Coordinates of C-alpha atoms in Angstrom, one line a residue:
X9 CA -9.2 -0.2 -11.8
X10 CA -12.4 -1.7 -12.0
X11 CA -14.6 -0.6 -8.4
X12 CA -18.0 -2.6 -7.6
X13 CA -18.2 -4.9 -10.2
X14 CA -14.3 -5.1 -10.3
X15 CA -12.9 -7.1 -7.5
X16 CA -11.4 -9.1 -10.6
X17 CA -8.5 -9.6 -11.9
X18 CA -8.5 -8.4 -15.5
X19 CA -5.8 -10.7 -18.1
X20 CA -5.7 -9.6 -21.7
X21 CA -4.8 -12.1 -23.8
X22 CA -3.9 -10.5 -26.7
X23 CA -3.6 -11.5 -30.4
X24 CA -2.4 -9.2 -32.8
X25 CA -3.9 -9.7 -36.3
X26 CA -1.8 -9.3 -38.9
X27 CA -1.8 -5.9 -39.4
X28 CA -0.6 -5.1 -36.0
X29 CA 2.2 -7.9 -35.7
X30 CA 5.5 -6.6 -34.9
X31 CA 7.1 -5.9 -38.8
X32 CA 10.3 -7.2 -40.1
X33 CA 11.2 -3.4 -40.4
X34 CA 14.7 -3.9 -39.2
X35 CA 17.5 -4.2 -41.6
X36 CA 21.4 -3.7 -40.3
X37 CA 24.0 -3.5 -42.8
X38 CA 27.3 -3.2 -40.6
X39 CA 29.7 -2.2 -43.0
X40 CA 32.7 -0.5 -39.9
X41 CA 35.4 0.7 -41.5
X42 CA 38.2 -0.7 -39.3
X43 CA 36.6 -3.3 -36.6
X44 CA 40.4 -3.6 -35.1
X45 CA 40.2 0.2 -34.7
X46 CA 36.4 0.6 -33.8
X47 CA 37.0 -1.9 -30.8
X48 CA 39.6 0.0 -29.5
X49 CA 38.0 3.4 -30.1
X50 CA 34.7 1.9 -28.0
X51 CA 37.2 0.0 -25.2
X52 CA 39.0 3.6 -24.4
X53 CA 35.2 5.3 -24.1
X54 CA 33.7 2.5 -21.9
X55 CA 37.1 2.5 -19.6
X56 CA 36.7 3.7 -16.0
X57 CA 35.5 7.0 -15.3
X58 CA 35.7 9.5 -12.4
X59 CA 32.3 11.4 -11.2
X60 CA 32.3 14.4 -13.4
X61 CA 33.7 17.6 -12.5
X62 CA 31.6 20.7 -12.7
X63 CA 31.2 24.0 -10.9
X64 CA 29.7 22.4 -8.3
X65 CA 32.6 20.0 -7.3
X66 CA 33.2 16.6 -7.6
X67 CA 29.8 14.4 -7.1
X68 CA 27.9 17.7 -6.3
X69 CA 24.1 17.4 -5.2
X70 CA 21.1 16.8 -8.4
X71 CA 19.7 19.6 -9.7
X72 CA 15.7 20.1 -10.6
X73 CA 16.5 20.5 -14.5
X74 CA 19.2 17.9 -14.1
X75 CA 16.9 15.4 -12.7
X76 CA 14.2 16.2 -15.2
X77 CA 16.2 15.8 -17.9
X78 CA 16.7 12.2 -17.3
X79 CA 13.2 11.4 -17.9
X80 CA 11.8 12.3 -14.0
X81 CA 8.6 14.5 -13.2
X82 CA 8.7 14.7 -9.2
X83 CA 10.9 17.0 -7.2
X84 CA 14.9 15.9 -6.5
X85 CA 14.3 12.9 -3.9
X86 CA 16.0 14.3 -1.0
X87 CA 17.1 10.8 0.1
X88 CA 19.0 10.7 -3.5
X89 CA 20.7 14.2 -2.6
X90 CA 22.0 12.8 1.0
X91 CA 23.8 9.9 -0.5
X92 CA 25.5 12.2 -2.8
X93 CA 26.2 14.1 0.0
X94 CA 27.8 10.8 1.7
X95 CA 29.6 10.0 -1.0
X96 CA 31.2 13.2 -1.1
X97 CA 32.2 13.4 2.6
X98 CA 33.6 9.8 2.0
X99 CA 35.5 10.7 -0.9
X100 CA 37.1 13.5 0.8
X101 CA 38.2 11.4 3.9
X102 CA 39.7 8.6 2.2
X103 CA 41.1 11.3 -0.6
X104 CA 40.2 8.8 -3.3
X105 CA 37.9 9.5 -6.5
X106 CA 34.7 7.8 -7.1
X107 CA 35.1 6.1 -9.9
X108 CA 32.3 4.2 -12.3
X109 CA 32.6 2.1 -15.2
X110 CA 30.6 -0.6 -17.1
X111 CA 26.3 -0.8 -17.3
X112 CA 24.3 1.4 -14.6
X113 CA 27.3 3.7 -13.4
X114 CA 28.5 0.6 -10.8
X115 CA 31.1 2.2 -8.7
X116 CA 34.8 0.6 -8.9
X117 CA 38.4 0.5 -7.2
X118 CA 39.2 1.4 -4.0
X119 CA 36.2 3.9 -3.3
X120 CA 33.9 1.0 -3.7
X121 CA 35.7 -0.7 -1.0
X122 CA 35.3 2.1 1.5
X123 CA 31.6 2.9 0.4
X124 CA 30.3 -0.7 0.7
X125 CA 31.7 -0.8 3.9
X126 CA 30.1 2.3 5.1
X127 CA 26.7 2.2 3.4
X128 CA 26.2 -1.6 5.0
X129 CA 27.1 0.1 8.7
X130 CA 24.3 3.1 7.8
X131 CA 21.6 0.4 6.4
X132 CA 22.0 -2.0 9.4
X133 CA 20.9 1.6 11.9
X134 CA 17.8 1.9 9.7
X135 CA 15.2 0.2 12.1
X136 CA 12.5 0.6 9.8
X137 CA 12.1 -1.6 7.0
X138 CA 10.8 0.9 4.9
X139 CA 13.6 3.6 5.3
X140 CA 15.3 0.4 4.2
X141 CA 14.3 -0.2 1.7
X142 CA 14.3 3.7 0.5
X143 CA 17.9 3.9 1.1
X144 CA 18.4 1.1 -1.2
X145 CA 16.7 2.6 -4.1
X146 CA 18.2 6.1 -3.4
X147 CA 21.6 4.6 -3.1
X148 CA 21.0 2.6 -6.5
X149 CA 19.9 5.6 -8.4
X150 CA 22.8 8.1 -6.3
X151 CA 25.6 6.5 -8.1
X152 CA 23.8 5.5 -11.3
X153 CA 23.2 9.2 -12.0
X154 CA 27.2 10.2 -10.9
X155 CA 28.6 7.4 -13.3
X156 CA 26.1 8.8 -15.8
X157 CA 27.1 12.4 -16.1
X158 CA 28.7 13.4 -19.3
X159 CA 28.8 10.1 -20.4
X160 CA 24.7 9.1 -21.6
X161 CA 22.7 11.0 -23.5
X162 CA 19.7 12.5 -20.7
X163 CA 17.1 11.6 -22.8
X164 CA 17.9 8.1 -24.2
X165 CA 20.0 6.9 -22.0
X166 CA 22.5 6.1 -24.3
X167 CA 26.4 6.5 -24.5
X168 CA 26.5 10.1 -26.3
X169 CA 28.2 8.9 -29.3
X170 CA 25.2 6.5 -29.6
X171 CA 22.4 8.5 -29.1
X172 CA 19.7 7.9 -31.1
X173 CA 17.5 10.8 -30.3
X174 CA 17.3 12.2 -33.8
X175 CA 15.8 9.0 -34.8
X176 CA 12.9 8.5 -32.6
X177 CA 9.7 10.2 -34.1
X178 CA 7.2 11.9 -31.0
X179 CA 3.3 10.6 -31.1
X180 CA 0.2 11.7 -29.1
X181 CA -1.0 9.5 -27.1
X182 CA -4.4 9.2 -27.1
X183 CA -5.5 11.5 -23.9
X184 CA -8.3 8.7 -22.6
X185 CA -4.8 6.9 -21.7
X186 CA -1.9 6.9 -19.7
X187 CA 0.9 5.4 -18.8
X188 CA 2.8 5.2 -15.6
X189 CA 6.4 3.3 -16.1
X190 CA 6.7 1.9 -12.6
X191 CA 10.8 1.5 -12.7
X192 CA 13.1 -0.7 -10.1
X193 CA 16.2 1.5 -9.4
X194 CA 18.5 -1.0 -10.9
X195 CA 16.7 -0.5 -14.4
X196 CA 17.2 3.5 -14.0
X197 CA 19.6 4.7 -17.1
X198 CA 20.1 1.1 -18.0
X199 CA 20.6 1.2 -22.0
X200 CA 19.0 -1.5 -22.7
X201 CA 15.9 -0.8 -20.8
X202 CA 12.6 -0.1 -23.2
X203 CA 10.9 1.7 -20.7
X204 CA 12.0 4.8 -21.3
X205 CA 11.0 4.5 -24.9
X206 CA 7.3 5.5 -23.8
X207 CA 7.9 8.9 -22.9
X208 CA 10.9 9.5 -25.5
X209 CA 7.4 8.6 -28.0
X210 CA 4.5 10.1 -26.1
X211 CA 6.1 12.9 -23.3
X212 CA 6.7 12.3 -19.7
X213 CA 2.7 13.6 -18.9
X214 CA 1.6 11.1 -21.1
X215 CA 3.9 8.0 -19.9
X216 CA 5.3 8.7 -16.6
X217 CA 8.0 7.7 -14.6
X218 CA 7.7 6.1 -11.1
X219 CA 11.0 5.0 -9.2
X220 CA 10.2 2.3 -7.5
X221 CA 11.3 3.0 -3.3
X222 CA 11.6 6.8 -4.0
X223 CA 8.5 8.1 -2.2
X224 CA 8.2 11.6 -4.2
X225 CA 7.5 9.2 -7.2
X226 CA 5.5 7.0 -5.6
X227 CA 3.3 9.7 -4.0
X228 CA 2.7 11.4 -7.0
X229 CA 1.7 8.5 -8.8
X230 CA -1.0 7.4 -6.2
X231 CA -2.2 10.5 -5.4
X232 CA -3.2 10.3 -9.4
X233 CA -4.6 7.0 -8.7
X234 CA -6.5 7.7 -5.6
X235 CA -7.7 10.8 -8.2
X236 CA -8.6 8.7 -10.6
X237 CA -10.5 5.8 -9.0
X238 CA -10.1 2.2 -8.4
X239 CA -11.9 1.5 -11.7
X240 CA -9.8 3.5 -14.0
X241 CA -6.4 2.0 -12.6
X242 CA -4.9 -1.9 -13.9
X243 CA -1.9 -2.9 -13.7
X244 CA 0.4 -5.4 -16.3
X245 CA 1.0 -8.0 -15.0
X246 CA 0.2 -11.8 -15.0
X247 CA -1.3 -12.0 -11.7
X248 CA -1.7 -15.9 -11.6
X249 CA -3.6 -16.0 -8.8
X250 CA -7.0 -14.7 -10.6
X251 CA -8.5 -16.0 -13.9
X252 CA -7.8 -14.4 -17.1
X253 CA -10.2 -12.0 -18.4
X254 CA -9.2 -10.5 -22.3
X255 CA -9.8 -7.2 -23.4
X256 CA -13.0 -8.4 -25.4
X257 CA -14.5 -9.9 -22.1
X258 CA -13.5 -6.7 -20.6
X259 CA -14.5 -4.0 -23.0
X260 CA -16.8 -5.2 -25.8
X261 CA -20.0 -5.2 -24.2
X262 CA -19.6 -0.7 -23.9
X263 CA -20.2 1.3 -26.8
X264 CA -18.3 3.5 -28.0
X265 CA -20.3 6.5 -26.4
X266 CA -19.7 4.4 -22.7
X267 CA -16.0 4.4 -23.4
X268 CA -16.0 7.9 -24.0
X269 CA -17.8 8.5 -21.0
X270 CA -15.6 6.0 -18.8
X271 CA -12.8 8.9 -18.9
X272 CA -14.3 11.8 -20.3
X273 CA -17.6 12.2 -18.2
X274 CA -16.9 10.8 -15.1
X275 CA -14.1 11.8 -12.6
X276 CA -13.2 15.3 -13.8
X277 CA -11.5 14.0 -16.9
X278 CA -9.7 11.1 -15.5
X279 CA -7.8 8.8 -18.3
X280 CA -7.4 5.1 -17.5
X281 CA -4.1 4.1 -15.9
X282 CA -1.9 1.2 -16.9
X283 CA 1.0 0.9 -14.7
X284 CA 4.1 -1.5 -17.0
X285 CA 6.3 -3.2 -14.2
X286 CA 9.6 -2.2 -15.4
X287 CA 12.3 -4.7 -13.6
X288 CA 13.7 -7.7 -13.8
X289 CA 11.0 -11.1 -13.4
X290 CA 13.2 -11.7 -10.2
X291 CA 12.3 -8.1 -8.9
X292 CA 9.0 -7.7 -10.4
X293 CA 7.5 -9.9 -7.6
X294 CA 8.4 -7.3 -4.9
X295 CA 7.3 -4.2 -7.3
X296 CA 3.8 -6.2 -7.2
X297 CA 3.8 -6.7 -4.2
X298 CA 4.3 -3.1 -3.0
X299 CA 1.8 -2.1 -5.5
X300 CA -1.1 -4.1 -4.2
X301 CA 0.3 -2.8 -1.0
X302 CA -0.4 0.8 -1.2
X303 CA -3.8 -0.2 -3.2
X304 CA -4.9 -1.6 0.2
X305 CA -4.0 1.7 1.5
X306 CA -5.7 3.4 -1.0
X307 CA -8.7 1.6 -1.2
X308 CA -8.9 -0.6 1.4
X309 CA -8.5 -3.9 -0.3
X310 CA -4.9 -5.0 -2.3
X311 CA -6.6 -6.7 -5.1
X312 CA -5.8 -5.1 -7.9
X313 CA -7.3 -5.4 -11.7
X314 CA -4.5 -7.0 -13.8
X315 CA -3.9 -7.4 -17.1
X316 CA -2.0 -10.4 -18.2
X317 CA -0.3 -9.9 -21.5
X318 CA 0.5 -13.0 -24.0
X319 CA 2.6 -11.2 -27.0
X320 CA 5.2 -13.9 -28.0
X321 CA 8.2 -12.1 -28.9
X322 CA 9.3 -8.8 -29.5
X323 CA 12.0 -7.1 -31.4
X324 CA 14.4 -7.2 -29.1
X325 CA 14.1 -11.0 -28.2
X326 CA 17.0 -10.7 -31.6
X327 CA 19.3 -9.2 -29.2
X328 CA 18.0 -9.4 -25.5
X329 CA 16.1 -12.9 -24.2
X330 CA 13.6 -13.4 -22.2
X331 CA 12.8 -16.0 -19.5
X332 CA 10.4 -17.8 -22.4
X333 CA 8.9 -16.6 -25.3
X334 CA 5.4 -15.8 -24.0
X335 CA 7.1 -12.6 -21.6
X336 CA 8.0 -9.5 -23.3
X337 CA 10.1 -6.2 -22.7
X338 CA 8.2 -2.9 -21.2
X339 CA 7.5 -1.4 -24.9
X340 CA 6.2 -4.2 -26.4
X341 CA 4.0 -4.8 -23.5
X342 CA 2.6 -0.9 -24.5
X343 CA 2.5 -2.2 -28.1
X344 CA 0.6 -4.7 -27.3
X345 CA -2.3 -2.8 -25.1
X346 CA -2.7 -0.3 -27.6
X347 CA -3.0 -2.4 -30.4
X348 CA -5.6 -5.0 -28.5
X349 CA -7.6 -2.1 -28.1
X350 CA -7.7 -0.5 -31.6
X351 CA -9.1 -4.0 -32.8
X352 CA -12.5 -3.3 -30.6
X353 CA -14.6 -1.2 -32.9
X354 CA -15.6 0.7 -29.5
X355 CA -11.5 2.1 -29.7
X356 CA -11.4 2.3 -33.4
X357 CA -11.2 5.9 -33.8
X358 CA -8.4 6.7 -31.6
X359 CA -5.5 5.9 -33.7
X360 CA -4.1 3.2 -31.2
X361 CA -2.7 1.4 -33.9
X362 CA -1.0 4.4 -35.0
X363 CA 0.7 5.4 -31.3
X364 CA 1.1 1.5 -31.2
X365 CA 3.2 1.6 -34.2
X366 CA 5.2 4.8 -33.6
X367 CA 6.5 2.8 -29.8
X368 CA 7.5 0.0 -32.6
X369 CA 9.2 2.1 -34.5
X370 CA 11.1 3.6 -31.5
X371 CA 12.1 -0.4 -30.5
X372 CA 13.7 -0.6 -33.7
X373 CA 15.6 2.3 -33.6
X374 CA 16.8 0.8 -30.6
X375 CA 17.8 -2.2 -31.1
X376 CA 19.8 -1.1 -34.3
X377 CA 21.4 1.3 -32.1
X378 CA 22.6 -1.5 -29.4
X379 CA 23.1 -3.4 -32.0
X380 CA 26.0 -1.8 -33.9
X381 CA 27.0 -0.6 -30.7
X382 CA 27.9 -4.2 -29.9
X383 CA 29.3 -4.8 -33.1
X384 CA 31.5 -1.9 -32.8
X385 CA 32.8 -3.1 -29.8
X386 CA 33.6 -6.6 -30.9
X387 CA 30.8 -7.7 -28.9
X388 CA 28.7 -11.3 -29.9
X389 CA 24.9 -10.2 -31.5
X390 CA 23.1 -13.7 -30.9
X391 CA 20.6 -14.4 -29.2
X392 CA 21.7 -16.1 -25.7
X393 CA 21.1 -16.3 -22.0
X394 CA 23.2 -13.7 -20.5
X395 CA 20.1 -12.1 -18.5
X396 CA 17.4 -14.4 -18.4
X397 CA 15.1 -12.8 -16.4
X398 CA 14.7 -9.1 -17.6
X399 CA 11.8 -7.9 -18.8
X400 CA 12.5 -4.0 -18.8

């Protein structure tokens, strides 16, 4: 984030040239050999499932390595353990299952009944709006991870017959960046969600997680900020409020020897920090908000440097839209940074383009994936509004 000089709102507008335009890489020749039979074989996996049993019991607490596996660096929220733990104790009472079925591990039946009931009665003691609000995201997360077990894939989120882990090819990120994946709860093991393509590509050190509303997440990522500096933190996202600034305006008046030195010299080695909202547009406008909340804490002020992206479309606009075509999924957003930057001859030797490309690559291996996933399932591939407003 930029400090003296920087009470501004950065907005890259970026235009790719035609080098770094998103490829027409994608070709999907659906050739199933029995679509009556492949429907039915996807209808009996996707069917309502029970939390899965283990030596632990029924809905038993969330490991370190389990929690870690799904992407997370921070220690097991302990909010996120305690509605496990509630869910348990209810399920034992009402001797009934928890049971989850369909997108994000939503519980169903008769146990959802029972825990609505009872986790409106324990949100309405909260006096706080903050513990609120972090019951809500542990809650979210609590049953997503239950009606996830032994059904996605840990790593990319997908149904396990689906995973596409073998496809997606690792890239290092160039170390004068990271990226921190600032995720709403109800985005957490969504399949869909592009997020989580930055760290499948780059490692979680490199492009980190942060649940939004879980306070171990949050805390480690401002502490890094705090770390960091004002200057070296910006955020993505079209702050309207402040005029646009592009990444020319912003960066082509240093040399390559000052851009060097803005993370290698100064603050012990610091990278610069671009934080993707990764939610809903709907939900987005509360993530800001909290974000230019804690920079007021941080730093005394809540203005935050944006960046304000202008990509057109991305390759999954074919099977997920967006609000309009000038807003863009998490990835491309990524894509879109990176490859801004490797057109200023300051960044020309970092192999942006490269690590911008490899993200790209990743988004197509999605989108194939979901895409004969659909198919399989008898499912309709064209482009309509069923979610207008994501932008994970």
């Amino acid at each position: 984030m930029l400090s003296s000089a920087s009470n501004r709102v950065l907005t890259f507008t970026l235009q790719f040239s035609s080098s770094l335009k998103f490829s027409p890489k994608t070709h999907i020749d659906y050739r199933p050999r029995s679509l009556h039979s492949s429907i039915m074989r996807s209808a009996s996996r996707s069917s309502p499932r029970e939390a899965l049993l283990d030596d632990r019991g029924c809905g038993g607490p969330i490991t370190l390595e389990e929690w870690q596996r799904w992407g997370c660096i921070s220690p097991v929220p302990a909010m996120v353990n305690a509605v496990i733990q509630d869910l348990k104790l209810l399920e034992n009472n009402i001797d009934a299952h928890m049971v989850f079925g369909g997108n994000g591990g939503k519980l169903q039946g008769d146990f959802k009944i029972q825990e609505d009931k009872k986790h409106r009665a324990k949100y309405e003691t909260l006096a706080d709006s903050d513990k609120k609000f972090q019951f809500y995201s542990a809650r979210q997360i609590a049953c997503r991870l239950l009606g996830s077990r032994g059904y996605l894939c840990q790593k990319c989120w997908l149904p396990m017959e689906d995973c596409m882990c073998s496809k997606v090819k690792p890239s290092s990120l160039w170390h004068g960046i990271k990226f921190w994946v600032y995720m709403h709860p109800k985005d957490f093991l969504r399949q869909n969600n592009t997020g989580k393509l930055l760290w499948q590509v780059f490692g979680v050190q490199a492009a980190t997680l942060c649940l939004y509303g879980i306070s171990e997440d949050e805390e480690i990522m401002w502490n890094a900020f705090k770390d960091a500096g004002k200057a070296k933190v910006w955020c993505l996202y079209p702050n309207h409020n402040n005029a646009p600034k592009t990444v020319q305006d912003a960066f082509s008046h240093q040399t390559s020897a000052d851009m060097e030195c803005a993370y290698s010299l100064t603050n012990k080695d610091r990278p610069l920090n671009f934080v993707l909202i990764d939610g809903t547009w709907s939900n987005s406008a509360a993530m800001f908000r909290r974000v230019k909340e804690q920079a007021k804490l941080a730093w005394g002020e809540e203005d935050i440097p944006c960046i304000s992206l202008a990509t057109g479309a991305s390759a999954m606009h074919k099977l997920r839209p967006q609000p309009s075509w000038d807003r863009t999924c998490t990835a491309a957003a990524a894509i879109s940074v990176l490859a801004e930057l490797q057109l200023l001859p300051e960044c020309s030797t970092h192999g942006l383009d490269k690590q911008a490309e490899a993200v790209e690559d990743a988004l197509i291996v999605l989108l194939e994936v979901l895409t004969t996933r659909r198919l399989r399932m008898g499912r309709s591939i064209t482009r309509k509004v069923r979610h207008s407003r994501d932008i994970c």
